[in-house]
mmCIF file of C-alpha atoms and ligand atoms in Angstrom:
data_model
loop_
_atom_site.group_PDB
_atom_site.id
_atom_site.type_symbol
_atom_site.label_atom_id
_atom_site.label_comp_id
_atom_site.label_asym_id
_atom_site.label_seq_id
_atom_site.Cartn_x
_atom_site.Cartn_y
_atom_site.Cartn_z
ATOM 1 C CA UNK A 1 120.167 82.675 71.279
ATOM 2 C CA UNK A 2 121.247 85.155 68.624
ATOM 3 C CA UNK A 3 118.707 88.176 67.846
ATOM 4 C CA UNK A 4 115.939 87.375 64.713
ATOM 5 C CA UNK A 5 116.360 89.454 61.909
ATOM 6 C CA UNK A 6 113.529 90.700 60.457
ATOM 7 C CA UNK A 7 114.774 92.169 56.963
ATOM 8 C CA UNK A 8 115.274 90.098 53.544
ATOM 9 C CA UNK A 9 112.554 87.587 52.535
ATOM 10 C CA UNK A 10 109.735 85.704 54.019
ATOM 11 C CA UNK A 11 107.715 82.882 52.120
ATOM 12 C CA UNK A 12 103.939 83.457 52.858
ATOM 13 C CA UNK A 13 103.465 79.918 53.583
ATOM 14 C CA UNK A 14 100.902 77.977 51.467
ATOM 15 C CA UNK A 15 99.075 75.095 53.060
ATOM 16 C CA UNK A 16 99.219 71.536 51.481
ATOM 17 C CA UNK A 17 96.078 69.381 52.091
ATOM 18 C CA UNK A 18 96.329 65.277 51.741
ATOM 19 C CA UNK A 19 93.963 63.435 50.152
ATOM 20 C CA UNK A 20 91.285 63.871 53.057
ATOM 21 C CA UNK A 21 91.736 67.221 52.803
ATOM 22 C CA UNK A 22 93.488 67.249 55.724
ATOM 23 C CA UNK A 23 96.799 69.921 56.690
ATOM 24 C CA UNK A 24 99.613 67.326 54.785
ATOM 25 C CA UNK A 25 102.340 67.796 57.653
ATOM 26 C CA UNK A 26 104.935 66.020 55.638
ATOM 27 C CA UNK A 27 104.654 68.321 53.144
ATOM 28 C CA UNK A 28 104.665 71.351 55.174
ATOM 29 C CA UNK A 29 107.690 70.267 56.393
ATOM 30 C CA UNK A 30 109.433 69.558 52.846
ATOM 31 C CA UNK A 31 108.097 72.874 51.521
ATOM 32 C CA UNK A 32 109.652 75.015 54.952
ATOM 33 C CA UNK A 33 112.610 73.139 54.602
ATOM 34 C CA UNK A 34 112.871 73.604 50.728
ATOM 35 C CA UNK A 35 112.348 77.167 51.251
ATOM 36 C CA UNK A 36 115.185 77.347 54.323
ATOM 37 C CA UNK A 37 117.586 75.734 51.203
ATOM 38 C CA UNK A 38 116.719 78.653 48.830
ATOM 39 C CA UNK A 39 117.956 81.364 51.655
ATOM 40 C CA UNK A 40 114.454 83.050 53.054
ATOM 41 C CA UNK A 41 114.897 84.656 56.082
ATOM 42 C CA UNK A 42 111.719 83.522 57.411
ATOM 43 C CA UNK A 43 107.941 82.648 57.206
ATOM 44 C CA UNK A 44 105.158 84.163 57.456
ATOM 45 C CA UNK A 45 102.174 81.748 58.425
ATOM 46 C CA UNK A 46 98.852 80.876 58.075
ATOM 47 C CA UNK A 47 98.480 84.251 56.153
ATOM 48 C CA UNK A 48 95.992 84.908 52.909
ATOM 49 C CA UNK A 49 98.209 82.141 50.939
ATOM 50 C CA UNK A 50 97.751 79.872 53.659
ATOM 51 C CA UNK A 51 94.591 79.729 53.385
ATOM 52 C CA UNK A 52 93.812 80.752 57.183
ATOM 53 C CA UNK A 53 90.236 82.036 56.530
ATOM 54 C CA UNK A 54 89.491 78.111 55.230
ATOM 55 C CA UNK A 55 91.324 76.457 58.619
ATOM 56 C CA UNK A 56 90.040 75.312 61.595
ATOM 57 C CA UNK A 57 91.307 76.882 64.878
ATOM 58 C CA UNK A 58 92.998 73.366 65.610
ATOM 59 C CA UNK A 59 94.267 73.730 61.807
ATOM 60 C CA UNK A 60 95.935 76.827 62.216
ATOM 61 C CA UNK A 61 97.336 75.329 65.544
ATOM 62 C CA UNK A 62 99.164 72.374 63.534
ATOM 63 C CA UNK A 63 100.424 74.521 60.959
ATOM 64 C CA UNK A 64 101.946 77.026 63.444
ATOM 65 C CA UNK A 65 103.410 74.329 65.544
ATOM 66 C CA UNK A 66 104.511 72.015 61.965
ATOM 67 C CA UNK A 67 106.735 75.405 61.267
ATOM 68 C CA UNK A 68 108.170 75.767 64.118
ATOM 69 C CA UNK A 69 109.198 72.509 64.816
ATOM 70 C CA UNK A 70 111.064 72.425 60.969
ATOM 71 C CA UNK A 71 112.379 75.930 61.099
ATOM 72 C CA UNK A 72 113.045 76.709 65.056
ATOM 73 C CA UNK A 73 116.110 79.088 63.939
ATOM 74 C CA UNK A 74 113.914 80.909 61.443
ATOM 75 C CA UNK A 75 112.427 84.463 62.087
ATOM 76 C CA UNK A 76 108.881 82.943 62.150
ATOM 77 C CA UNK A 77 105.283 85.997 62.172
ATOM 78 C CA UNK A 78 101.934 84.180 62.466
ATOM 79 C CA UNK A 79 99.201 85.789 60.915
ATOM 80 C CA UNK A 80 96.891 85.203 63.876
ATOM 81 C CA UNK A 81 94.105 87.587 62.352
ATOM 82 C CA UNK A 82 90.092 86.446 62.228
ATOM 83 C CA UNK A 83 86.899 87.723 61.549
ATOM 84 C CA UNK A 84 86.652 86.297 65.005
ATOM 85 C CA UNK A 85 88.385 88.420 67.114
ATOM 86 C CA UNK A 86 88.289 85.986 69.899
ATOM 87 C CA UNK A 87 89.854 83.838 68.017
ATOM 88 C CA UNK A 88 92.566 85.849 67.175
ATOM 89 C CA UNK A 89 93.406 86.775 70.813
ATOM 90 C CA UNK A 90 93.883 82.569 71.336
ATOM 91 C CA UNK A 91 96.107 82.116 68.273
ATOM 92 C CA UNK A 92 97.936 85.192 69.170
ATOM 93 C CA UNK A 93 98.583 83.232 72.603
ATOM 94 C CA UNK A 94 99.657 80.363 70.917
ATOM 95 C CA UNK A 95 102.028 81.950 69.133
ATOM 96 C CA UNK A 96 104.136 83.291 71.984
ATOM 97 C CA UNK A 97 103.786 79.608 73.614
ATOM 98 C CA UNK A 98 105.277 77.998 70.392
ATOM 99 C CA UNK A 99 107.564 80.887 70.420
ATOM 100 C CA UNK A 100 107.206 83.123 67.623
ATOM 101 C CA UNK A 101 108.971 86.184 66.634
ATOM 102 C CA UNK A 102 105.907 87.957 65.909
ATOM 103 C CA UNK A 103 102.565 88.278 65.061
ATOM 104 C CA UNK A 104 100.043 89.987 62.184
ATOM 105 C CA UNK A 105 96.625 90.812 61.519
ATOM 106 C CA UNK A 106 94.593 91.725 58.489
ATOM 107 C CA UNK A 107 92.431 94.145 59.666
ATOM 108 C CA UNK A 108 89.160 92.842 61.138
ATOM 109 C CA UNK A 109 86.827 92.791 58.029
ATOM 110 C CA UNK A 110 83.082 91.749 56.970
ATOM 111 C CA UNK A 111 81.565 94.565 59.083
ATOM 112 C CA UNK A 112 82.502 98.154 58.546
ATOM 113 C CA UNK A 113 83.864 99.221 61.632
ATOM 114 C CA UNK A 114 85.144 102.363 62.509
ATOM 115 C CA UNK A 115 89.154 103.074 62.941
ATOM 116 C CA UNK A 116 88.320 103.531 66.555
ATOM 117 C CA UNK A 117 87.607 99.732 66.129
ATOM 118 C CA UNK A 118 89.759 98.195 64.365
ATOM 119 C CA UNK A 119 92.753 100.357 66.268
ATOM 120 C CA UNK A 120 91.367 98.607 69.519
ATOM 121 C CA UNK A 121 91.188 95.031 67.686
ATOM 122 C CA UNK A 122 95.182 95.499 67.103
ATOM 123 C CA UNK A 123 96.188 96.907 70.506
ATOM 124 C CA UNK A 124 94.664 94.608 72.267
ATOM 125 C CA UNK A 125 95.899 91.325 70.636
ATOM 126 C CA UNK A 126 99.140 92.931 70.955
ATOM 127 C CA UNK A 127 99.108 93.242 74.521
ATOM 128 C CA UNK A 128 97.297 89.990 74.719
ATOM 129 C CA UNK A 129 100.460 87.939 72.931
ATOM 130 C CA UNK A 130 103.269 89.883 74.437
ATOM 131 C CA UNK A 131 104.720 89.505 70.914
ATOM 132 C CA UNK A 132 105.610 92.642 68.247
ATOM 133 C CA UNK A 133 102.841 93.027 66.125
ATOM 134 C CA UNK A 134 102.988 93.592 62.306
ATOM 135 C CA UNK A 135 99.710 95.444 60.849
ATOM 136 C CA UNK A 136 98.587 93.570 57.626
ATOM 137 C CA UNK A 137 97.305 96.205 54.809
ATOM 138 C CA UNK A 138 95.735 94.630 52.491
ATOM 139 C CA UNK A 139 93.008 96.787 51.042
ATOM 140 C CA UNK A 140 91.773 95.029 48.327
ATOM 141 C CA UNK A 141 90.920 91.527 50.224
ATOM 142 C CA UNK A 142 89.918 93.490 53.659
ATOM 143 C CA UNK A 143 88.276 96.765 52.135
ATOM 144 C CA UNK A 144 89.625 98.503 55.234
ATOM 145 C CA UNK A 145 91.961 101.307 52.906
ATOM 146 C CA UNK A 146 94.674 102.899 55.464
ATOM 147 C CA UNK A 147 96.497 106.511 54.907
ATOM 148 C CA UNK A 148 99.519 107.340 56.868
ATOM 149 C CA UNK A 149 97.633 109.252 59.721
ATOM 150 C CA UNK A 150 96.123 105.593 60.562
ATOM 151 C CA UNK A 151 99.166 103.813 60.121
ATOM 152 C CA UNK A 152 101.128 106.382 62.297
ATOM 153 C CA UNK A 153 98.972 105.755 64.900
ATOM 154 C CA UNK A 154 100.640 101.979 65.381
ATOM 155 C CA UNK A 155 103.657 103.106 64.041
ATOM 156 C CA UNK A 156 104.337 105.385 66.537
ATOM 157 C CA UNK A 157 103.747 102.684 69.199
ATOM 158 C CA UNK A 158 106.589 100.601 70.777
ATOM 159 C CA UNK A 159 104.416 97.469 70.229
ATOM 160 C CA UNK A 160 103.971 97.361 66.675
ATOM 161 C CA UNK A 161 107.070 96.376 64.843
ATOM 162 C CA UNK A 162 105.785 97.555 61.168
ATOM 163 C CA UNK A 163 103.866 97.044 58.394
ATOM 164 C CA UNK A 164 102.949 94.318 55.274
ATOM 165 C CA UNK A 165 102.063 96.491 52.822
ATOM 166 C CA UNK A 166 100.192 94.669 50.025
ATOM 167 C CA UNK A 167 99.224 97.962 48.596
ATOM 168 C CA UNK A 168 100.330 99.566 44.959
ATOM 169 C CA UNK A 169 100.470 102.609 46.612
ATOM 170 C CA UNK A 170 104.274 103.278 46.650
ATOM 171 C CA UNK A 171 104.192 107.119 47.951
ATOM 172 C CA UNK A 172 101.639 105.681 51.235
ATOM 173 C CA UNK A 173 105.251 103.121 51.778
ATOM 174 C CA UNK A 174 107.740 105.616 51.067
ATOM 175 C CA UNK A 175 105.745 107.924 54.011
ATOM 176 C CA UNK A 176 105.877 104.602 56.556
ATOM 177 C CA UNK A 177 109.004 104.662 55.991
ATOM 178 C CA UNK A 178 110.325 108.371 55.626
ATOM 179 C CA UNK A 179 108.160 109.056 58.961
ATOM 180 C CA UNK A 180 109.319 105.614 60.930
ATOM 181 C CA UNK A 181 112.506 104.762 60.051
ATOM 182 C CA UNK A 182 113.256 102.225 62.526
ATOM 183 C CA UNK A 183 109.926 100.297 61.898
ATOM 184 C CA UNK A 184 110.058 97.434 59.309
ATOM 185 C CA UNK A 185 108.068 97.799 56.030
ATOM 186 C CA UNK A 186 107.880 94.700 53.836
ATOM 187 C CA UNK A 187 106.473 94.753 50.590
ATOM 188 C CA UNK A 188 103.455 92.469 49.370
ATOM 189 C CA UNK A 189 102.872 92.266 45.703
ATOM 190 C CA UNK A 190 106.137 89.887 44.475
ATOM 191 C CA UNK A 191 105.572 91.006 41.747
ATOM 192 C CA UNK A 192 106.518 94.949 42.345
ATOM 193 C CA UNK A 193 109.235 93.722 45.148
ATOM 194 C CA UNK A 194 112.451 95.940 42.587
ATOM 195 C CA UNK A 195 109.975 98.791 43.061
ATOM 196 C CA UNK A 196 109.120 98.372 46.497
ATOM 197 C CA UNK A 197 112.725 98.360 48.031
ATOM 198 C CA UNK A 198 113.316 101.401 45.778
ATOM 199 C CA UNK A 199 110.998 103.165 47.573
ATOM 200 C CA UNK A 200 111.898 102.068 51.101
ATOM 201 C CA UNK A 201 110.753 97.860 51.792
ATOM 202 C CA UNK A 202 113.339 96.625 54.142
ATOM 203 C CA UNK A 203 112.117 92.797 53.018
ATOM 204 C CA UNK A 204 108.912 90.979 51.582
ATOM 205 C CA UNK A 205 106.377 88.491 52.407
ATOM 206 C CA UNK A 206 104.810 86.650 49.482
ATOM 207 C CA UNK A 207 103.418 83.403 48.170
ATOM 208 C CA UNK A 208 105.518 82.965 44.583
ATOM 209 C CA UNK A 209 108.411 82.754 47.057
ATOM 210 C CA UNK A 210 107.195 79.238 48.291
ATOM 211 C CA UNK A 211 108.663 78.118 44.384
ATOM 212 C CA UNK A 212 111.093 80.723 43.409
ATOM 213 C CA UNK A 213 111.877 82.527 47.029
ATOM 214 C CA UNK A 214 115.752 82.460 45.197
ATOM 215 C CA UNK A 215 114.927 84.668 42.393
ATOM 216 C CA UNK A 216 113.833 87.365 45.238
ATOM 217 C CA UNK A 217 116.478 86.251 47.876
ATOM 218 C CA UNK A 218 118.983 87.764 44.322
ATOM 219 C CA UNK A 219 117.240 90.743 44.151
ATOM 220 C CA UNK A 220 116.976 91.958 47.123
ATOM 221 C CA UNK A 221 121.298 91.137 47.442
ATOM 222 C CA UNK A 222 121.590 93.044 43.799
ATOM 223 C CA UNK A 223 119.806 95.745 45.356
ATOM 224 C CA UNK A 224 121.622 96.331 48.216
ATOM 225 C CA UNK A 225 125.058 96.086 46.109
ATOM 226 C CA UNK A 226 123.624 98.651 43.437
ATOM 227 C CA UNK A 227 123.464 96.840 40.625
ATOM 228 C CA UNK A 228 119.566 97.731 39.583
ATOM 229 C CA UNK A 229 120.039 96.054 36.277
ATOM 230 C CA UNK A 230 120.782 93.106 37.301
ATOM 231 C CA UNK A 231 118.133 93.088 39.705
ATOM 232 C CA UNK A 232 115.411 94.054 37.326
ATOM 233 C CA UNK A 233 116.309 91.251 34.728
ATOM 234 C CA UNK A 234 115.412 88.988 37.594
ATOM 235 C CA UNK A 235 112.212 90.336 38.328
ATOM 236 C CA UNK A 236 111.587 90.218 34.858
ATOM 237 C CA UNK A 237 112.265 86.912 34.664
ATOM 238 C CA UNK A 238 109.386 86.366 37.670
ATOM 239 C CA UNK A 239 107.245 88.681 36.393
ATOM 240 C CA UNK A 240 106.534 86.584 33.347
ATOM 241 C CA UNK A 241 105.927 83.561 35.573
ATOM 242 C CA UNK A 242 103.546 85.914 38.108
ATOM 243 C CA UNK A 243 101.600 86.377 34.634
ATOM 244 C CA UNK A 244 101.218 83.644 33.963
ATOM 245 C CA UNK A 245 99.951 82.319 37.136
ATOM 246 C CA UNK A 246 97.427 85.773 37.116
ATOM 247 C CA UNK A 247 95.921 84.271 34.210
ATOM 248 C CA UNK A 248 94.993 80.523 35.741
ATOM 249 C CA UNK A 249 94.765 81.363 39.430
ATOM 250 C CA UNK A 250 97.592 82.370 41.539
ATOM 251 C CA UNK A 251 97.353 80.133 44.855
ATOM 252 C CA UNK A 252 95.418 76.693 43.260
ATOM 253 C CA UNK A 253 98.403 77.451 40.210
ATOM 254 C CA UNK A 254 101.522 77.531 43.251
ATOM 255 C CA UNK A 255 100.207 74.500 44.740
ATOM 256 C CA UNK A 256 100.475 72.803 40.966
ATOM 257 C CA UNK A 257 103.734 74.317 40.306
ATOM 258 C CA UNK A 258 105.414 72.529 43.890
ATOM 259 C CA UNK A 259 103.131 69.379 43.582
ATOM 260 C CA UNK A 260 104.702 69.250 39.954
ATOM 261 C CA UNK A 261 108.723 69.540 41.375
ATOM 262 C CA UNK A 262 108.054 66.860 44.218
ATOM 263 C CA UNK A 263 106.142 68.640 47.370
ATOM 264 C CA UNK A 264 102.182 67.063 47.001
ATOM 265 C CA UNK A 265 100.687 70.056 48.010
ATOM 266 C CA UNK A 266 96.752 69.269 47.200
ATOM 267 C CA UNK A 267 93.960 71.638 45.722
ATOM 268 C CA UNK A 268 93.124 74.760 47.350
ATOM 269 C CA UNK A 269 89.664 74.274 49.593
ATOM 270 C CA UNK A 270 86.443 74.481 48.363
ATOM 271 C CA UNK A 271 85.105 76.802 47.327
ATOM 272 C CA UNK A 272 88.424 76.921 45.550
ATOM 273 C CA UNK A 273 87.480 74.785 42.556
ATOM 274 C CA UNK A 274 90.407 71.939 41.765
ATOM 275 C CA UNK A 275 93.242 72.305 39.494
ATOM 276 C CA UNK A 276 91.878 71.253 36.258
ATOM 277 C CA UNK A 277 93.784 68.992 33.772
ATOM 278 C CA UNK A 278 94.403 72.076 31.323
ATOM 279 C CA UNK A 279 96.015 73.605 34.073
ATOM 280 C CA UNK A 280 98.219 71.119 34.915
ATOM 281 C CA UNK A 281 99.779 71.183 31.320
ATOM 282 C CA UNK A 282 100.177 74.929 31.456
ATOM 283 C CA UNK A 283 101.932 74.749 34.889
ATOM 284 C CA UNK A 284 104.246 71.629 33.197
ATOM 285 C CA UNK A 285 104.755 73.238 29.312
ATOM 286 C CA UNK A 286 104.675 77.304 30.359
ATOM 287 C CA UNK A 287 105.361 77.645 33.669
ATOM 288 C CA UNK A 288 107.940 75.009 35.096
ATOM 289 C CA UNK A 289 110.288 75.735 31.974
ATOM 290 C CA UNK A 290 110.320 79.355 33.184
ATOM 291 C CA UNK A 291 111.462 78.762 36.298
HETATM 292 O O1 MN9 B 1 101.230 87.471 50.320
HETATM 293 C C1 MN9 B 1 100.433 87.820 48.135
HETATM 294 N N1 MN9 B 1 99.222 88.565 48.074
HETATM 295 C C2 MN9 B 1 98.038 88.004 47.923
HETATM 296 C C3 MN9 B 1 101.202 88.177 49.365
HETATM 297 O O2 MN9 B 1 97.877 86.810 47.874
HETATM 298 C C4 MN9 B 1 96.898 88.923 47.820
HETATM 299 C C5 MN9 B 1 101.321 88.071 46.927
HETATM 300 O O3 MN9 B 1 102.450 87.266 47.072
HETATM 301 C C6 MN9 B 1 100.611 87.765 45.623
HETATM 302 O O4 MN9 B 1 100.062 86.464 45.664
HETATM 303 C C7 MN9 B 1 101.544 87.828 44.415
HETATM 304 C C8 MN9 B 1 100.796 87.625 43.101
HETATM 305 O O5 MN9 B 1 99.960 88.723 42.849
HETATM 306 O O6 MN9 B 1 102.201 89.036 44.426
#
């Protein structure tokens, strides 16, 4: 088997329901293998944009296993974080039976706990999966707000493989990096990705990528070859689409957009309200032309 890469560009997965509301594992499987076609390197699943806080443990099961079954050559993370922390520790087992790459966390969130606490939350489900772990900041959703002197302390340790930074903070990325240079750093807002390699990313996870994962797979080549220009007209070009969605929802506006170019992806879950009908003919007049 040859060695997963871990750099370039991973499509946070988004979770189609059926009409039952049930995980749609047809369309799972279009949407991975739609992705696979526009050049990702990977996937990153059951994260924020799929929905994992609205799934079932079984749910989050089938979606893992759906993935790997469609994209076994992939480099495949599963966001195996809960509120639950027991929980966590079985999906982080399951993921080294299906055979993951890796897995991530959000940081364990509702209750304020201390580092101390949330530090033990990640070192043990590392040990507990055997698998490199990726620490998932996300400060606004978790309200747990990292500096480099926390994220050194998994850094610095052989089991953590990096960080998703879903932060605006560039300097806080450019330190991961600077100070852990072998340790991967992806960024998380699509629609900063230009700025984020500039100061450091080595790839990115994000949920526009499930539609237009192309338009970042071109970037992130431009980069590499120097030619910024280029590279920013692209992101230009998503940026106005990112607005866009900003303005109608972002996840229950995806799901329209793929729905709309032939994956049925379903509504977000309640208490995600549906897509109305307005928002369907912004998707089909603004959107889709943009893309
Ligand atoms: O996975 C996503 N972050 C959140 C990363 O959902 C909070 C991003 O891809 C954003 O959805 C995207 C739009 O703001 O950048």
């Amino acid at each position: 088997m040859t060695e997963k890469r871990f750099d370039g560009i991973f499509t946070a997965l988004l979770t189609p329901f059926d009409k039952n509301d049930d995980i749609n594992v047809d369309s799972l499987k279009k949407l991975v293998r739609f992705n696979l076609d526009m050049g990702v390197r990977g996937f990153y699943v059951t994260g924020s944009t799929g929905e994992a806080f609205l799934l079932s443990t079984d749910e989050r099961k089938l979606v893992m296993e759906t993935v790997k079954d469609a994209a076994p050559d992939a480099t495949l993370i599963a966001h195996i974080g809960s509120v639950n922390a027991k929980e966590a520790g079985t999906l982080a087992k399951y993921a080294k039976e299906l055979g993951y790459d890796a897995i991530s966390s959000v940081a364990p969130f509702y209750y304020k706990y201390s580092f101390a606490e949330i530090k033990d939350y990640y070192f043990r489900l590392a040990d507990t999966a055997g698998l490199p772990m990726l620490v998932y900041h996300i400060p606004t959703f978790s309200g747990v707000n990292m500096g480099i002197s926390e994220m050194s302390q998994f850094l610095s340790d052989d089991r953590f493989m990096g960080i998703k930074y879903t932060s605006n903070d560039f300097f806080t990325l450019e330190q991961c990096k600077a100070s852990f240079p072998d340790k991967i750093v992806y960024n998380g807002f699509d629609e900063m990705f230009l700025a984020g390699l500039s100061m450091g990313a080595d790839g990115a996870i994000g949920s526009t990528y499930n539609f237009m994962a192309d338009k970042f797979v071109k970037i992130n080549e431009l980069f590499g070859a120097d030619r910024l220009h280029e590279a920013q007209a692209i992101q230009k070009n998503a940026n106005e689409i990112i607005t866009a969605l900003c303005k109608i929802g972002v996840m229950p506006a995806e799901k329209e957009i793929l729905t709309q170019l032939g994956i049925p992806m379903g509504d977000c879950r309640h208490p995600f309200s549906p897509v109305s009908d307005e928002v369907k003919e912004i998707v089909k007049k603004d959107i889709i032309p943009l893309i």
